[in-house]
Short mmCIF file of C-alpha atoms and ligand atoms in Angstrom, two decimals:
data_model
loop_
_atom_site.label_atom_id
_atom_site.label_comp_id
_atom_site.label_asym_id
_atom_site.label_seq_id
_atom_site.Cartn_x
_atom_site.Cartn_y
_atom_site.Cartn_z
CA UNK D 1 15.39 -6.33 -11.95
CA UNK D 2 15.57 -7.36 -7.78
CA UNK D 3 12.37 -8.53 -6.44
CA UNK D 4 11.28 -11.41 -4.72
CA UNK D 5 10.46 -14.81 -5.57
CA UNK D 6 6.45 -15.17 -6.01
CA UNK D 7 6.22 -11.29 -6.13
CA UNK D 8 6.22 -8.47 -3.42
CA UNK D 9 3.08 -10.02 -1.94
CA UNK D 10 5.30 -12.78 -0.18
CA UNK D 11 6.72 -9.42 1.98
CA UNK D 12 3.84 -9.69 4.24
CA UNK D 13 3.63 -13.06 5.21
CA UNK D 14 7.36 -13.38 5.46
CA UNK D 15 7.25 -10.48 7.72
CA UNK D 16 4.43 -11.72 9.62
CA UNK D 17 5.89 -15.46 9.97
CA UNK D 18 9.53 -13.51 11.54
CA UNK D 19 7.44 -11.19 13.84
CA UNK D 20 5.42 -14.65 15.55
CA UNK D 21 9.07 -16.31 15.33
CA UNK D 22 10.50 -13.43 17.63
CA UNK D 23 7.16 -13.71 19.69
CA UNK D 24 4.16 -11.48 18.36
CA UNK D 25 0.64 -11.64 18.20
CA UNK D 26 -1.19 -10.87 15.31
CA UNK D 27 -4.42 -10.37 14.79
CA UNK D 28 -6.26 -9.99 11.87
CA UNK D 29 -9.71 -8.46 10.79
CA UNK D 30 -9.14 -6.81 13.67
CA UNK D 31 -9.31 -2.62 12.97
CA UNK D 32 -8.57 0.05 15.89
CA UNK D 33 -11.68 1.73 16.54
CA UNK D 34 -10.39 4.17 18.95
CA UNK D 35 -7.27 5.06 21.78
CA UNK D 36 -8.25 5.93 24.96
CA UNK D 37 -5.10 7.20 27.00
CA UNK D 38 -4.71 5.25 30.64
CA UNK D 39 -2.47 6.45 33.43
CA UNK D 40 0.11 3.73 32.15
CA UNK D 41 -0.18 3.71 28.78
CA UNK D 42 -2.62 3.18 25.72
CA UNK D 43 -6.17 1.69 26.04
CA UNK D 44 -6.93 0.02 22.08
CA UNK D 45 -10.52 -0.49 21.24
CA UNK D 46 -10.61 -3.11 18.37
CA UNK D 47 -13.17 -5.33 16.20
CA UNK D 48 -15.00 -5.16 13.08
CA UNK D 49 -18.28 -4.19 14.81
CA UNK D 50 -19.07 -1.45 17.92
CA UNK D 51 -21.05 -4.20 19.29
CA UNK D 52 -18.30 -7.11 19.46
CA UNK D 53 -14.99 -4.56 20.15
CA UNK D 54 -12.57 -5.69 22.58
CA UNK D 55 -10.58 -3.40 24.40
CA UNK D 56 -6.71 -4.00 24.97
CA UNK D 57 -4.05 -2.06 26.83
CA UNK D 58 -0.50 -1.02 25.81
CA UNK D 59 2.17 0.37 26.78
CA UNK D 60 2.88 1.98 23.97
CA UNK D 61 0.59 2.45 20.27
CA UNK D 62 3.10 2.87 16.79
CA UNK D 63 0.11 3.64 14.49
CA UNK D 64 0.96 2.36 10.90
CA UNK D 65 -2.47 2.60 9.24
CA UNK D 66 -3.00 5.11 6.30
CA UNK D 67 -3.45 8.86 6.59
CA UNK D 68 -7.32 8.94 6.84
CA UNK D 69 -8.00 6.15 10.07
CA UNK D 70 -4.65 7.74 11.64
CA UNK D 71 -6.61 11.35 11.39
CA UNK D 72 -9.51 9.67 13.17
CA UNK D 73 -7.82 8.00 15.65
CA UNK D 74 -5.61 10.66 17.03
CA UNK D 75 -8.58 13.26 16.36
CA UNK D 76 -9.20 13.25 20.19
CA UNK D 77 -5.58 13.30 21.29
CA UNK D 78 -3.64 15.11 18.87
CA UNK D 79 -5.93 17.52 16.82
CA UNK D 80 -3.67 19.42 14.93
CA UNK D 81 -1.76 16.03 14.04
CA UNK D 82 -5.16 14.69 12.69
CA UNK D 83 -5.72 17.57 10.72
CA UNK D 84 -2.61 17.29 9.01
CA UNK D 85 -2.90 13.93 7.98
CA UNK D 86 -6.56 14.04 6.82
CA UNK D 87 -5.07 16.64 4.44
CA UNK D 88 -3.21 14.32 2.47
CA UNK D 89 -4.81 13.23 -0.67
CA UNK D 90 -4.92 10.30 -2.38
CA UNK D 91 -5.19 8.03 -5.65
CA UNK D 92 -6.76 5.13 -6.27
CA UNK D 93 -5.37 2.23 -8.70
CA UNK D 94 -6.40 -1.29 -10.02
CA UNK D 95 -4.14 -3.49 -11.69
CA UNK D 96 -5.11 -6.07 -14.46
CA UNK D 97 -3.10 -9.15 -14.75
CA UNK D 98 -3.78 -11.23 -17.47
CA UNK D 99 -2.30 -14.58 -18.63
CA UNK D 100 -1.96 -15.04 -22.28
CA UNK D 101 -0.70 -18.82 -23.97
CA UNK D 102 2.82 -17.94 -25.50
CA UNK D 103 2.17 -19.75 -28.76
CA UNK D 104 -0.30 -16.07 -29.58
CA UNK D 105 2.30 -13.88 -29.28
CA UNK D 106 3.31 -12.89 -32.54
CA UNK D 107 6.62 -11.96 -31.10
CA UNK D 108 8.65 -11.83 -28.15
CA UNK D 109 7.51 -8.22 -26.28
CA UNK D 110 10.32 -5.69 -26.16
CA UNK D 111 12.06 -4.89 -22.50
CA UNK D 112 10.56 -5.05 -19.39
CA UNK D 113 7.34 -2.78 -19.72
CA UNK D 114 6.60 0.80 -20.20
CA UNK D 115 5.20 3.85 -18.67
CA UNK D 116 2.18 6.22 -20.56
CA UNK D 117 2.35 9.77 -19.73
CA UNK D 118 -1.25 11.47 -19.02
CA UNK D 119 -0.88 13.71 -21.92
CA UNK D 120 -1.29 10.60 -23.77
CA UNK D 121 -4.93 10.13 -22.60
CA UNK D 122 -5.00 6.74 -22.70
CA UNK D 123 -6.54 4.33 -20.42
CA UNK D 124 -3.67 2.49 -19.10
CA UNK D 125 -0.60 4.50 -17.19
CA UNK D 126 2.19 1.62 -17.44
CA UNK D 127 2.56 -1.99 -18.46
CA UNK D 128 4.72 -4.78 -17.10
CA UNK D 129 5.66 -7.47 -19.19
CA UNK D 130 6.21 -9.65 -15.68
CA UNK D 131 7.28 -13.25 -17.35
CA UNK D 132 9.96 -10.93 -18.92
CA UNK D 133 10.91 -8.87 -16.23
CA UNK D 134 11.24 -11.26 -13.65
CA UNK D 135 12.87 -14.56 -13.78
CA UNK D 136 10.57 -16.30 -11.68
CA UNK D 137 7.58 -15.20 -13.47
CA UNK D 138 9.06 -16.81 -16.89
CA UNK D 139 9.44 -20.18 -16.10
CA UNK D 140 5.83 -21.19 -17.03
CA UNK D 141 6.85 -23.15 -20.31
CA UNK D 142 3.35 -22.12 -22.01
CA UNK D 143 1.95 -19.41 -19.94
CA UNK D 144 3.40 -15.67 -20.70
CA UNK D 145 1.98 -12.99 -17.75
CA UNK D 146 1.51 -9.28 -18.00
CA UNK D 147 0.58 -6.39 -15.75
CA UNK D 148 -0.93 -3.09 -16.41
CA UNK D 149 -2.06 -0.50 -14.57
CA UNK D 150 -4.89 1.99 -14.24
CA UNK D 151 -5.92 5.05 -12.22
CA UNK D 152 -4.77 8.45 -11.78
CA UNK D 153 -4.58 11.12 -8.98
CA UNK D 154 -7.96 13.05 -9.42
CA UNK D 155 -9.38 10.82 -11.93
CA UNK D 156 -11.23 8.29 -10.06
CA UNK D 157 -13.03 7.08 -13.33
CA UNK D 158 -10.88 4.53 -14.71
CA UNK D 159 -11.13 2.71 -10.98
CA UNK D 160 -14.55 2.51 -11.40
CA UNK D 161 -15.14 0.64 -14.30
CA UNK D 162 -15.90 -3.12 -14.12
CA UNK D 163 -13.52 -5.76 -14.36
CA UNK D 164 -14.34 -6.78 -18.15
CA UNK D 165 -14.15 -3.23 -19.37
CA UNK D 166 -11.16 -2.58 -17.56
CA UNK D 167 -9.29 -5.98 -19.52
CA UNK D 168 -10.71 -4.86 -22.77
CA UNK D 169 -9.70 -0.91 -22.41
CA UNK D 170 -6.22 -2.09 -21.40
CA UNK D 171 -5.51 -4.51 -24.32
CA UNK D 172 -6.74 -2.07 -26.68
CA UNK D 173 -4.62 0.04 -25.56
CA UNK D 174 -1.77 -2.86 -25.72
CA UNK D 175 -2.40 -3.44 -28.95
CA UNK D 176 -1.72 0.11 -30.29
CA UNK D 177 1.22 0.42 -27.62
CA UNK D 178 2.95 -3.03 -28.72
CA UNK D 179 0.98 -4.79 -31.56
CA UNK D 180 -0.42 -7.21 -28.48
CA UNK D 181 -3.25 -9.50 -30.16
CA UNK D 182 -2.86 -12.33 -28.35
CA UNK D 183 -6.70 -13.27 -25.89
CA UNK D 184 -5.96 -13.79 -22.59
CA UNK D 185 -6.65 -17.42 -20.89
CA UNK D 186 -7.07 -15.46 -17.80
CA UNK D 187 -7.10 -12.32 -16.14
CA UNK D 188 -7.77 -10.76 -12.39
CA UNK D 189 -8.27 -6.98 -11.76
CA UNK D 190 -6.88 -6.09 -8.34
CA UNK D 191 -7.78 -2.50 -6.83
CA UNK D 192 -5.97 -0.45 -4.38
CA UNK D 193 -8.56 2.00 -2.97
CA UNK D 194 -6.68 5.51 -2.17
CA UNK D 195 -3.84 3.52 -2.31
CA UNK D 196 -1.11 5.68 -2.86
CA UNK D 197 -0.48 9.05 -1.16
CA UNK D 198 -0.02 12.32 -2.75
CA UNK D 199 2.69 14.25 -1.32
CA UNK D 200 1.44 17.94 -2.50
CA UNK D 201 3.84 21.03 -2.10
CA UNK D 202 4.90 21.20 1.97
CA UNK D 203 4.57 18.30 2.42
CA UNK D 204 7.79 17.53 4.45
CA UNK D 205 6.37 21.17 6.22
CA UNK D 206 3.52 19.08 6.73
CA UNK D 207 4.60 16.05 8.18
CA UNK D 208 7.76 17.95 10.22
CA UNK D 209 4.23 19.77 12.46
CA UNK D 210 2.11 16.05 12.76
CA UNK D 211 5.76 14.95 14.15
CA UNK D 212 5.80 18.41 16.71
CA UNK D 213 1.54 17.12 17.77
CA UNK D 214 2.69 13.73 18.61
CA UNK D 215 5.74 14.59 20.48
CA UNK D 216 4.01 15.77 23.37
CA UNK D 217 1.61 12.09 23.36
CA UNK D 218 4.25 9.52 25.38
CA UNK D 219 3.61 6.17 24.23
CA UNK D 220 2.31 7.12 20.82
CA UNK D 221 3.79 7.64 17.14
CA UNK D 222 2.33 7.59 13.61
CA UNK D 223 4.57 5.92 10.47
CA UNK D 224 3.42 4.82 7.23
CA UNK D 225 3.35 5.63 3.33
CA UNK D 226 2.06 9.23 4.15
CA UNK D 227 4.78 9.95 5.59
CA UNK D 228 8.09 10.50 4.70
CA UNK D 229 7.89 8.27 1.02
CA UNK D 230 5.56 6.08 -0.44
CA UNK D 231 8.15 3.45 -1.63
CA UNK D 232 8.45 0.28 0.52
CA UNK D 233 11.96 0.93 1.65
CA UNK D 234 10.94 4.49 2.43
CA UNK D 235 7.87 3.12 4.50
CA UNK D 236 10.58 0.72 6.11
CA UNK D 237 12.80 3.18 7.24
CA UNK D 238 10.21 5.32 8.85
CA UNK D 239 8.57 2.95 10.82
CA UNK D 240 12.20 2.03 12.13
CA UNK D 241 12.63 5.37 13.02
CA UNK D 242 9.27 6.11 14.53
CA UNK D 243 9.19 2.93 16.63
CA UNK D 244 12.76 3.61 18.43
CA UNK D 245 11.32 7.10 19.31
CA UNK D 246 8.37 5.54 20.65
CA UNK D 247 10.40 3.30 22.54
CA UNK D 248 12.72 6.35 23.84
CA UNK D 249 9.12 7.53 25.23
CA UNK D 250 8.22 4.86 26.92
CA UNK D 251 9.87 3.66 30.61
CA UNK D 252 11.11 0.16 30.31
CA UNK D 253 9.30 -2.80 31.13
CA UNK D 254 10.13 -4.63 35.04
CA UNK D 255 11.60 -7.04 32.77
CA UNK D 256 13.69 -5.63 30.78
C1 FAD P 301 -0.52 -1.04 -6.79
C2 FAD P 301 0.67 -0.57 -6.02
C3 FAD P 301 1.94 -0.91 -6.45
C4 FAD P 301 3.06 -0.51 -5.73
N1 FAD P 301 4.31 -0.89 -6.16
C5 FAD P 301 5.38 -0.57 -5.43
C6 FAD P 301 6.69 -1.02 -5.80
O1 FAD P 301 6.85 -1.67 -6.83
N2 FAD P 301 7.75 -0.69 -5.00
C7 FAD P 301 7.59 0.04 -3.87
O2 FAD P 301 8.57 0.29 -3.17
N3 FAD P 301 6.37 0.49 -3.49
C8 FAD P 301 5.28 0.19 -4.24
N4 FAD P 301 4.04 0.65 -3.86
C9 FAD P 301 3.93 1.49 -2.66
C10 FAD P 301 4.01 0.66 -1.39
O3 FAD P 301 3.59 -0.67 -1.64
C11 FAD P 301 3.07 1.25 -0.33
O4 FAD P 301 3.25 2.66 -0.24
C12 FAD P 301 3.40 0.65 1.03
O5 FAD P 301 3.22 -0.76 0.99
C13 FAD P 301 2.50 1.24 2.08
O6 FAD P 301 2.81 0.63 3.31
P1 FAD P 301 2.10 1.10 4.62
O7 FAD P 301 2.52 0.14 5.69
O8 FAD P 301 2.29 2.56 4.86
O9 FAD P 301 0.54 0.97 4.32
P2 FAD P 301 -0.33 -0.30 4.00
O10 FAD P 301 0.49 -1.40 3.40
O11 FAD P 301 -1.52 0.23 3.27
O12 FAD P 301 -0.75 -0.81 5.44
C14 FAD P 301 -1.67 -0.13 6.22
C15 FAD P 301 -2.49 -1.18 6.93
O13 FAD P 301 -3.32 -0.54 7.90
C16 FAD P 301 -4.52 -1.29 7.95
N5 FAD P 301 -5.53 -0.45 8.59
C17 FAD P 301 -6.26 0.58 8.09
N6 FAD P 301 -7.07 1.09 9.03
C18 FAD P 301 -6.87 0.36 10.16
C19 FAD P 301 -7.41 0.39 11.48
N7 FAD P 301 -8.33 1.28 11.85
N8 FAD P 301 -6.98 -0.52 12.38
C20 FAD P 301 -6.02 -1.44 12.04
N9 FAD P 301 -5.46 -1.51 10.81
C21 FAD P 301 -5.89 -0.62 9.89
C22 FAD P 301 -4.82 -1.62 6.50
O14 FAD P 301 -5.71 -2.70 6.43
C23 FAD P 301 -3.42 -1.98 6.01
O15 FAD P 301 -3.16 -3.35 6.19
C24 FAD P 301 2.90 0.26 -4.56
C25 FAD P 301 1.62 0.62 -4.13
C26 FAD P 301 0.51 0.21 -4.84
C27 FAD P 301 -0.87 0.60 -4.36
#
């Protein structure tokens, strides 16, 4: 299996680290609280609080934020655009990781993982054996690490349960799955709140007319995982294509 080195959470700050490299600010904590168009451009109201927000003005605005604060912050300018996107549904996740000491597994775990159809109704919807699947998470010499996940479209109970019930629900449901009895020396439960979009029937329909709304806004374009594929390279490509148009909208800068 490709990934990278330390996981897919290095993409970030490797991303982040080339983007100051070539020259960019970047601010963090820092959410858009509303556009406000200018004769020139974009004015970008920002901060965690009403009270504290700074304003800052662009040229041009390439929102990639998800579906729901993109609907609310092109509601003024692009209604039919914001309508669109708050339409798109989501699902919520949470992932437990747990570390468990390789001298309690009774035997080596088979493949990389596996996935548990709903029909199943179980509690978990996929496993990855990670210290298997990935090189890099293997080389601990006593320390074996394993994923699974939890949390289905329109079922936002799993999500909700607490961290210790969601570790105990998921190795039960290992231990039926795989014969896993080994106690974990560790475990974290990571959530990702409406996380993952749901593309519904239409939705290319859907996202071809919040495309047509935003043509007419110069200076202003909309990319992201609701868009045209939830996948990282999908999300990639997208944003490459939505941030030449922008620039095709925009005249160039005095010192270009
Ligand atoms: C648990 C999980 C596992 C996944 N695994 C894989 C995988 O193995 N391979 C794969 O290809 N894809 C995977 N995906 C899908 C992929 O990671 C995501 O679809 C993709 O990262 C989404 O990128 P994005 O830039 O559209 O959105 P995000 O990464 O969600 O970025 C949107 C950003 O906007 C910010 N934001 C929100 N509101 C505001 C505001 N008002 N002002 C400023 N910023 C704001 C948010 O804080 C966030 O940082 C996974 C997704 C999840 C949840």
């Amino acid at each position: 299996f490709t990934g990278l080195e330390g996981g897919m959470g290095t993409l970030p700050g490797a991303i982040a680290d080339a983007c100051r490299a070539a020259g960019a600010e970047i601010r963090l904590d820092a959410p858009v609280r509303s556009l406000r168009r200018t004769p020139t451009g974009w004015a970008v109201t920002v901060g965690p609080d009403a009270g504290t927000a700074e304003e800052t003005t662009a040229d041009a605005v390439l929102l990639a934020v998800p579906a729901g604060p993109a609907a609310r912050l092109l509601a003024d300018h692009a209604p039919a655009a914001a309508r669109e996107l708050e339409g798109v549904d989501h699902a919520s996740m949470a992932l437990i990781t747990v570390a468990l000491r390789r001298s309690d597994l009774d035997r080596p775990l088979p493949g990389s993982g596996f996935l548990v159809p709903a029909v199943d109704g179980r509690l978990i919807k996929a496993s990855t054996f990670s210290s298997g699947k990935w090189e890099w998470a293997g080389r601990d010499p006593e320390l074996y690490l394993l994923r699974a996940s939890v949390g289905r479209h329109g079922d936002p109970g799993a999500v909700a349960m607490d961290d210790a019930d969601l570790v105990r629900g998921a190795l039960a449901d290992l231990r039926e799955a795989v014969g896993l009895t080994a106690v974990p020396v560790a475990s974290v439960v990571t959530r990702w709140i409406d996380g993952l979009p749901q593309y519904a029937p239409g939705h290319t329909d859907r996202i071809d007319r919040v495309r047509r709304a935003l043509a007419d806004l110069p200076g202003l374009r909309a990319c992201g995982a609701a868009h045209d594929g939830v996948g990282i390279p999908a999300c990639v490509a997208t944003a490459r294509a939505a941030a030449e148009d922008l620039l095709r909208t925009v005249p160039a800068h005095p010192t270009d």
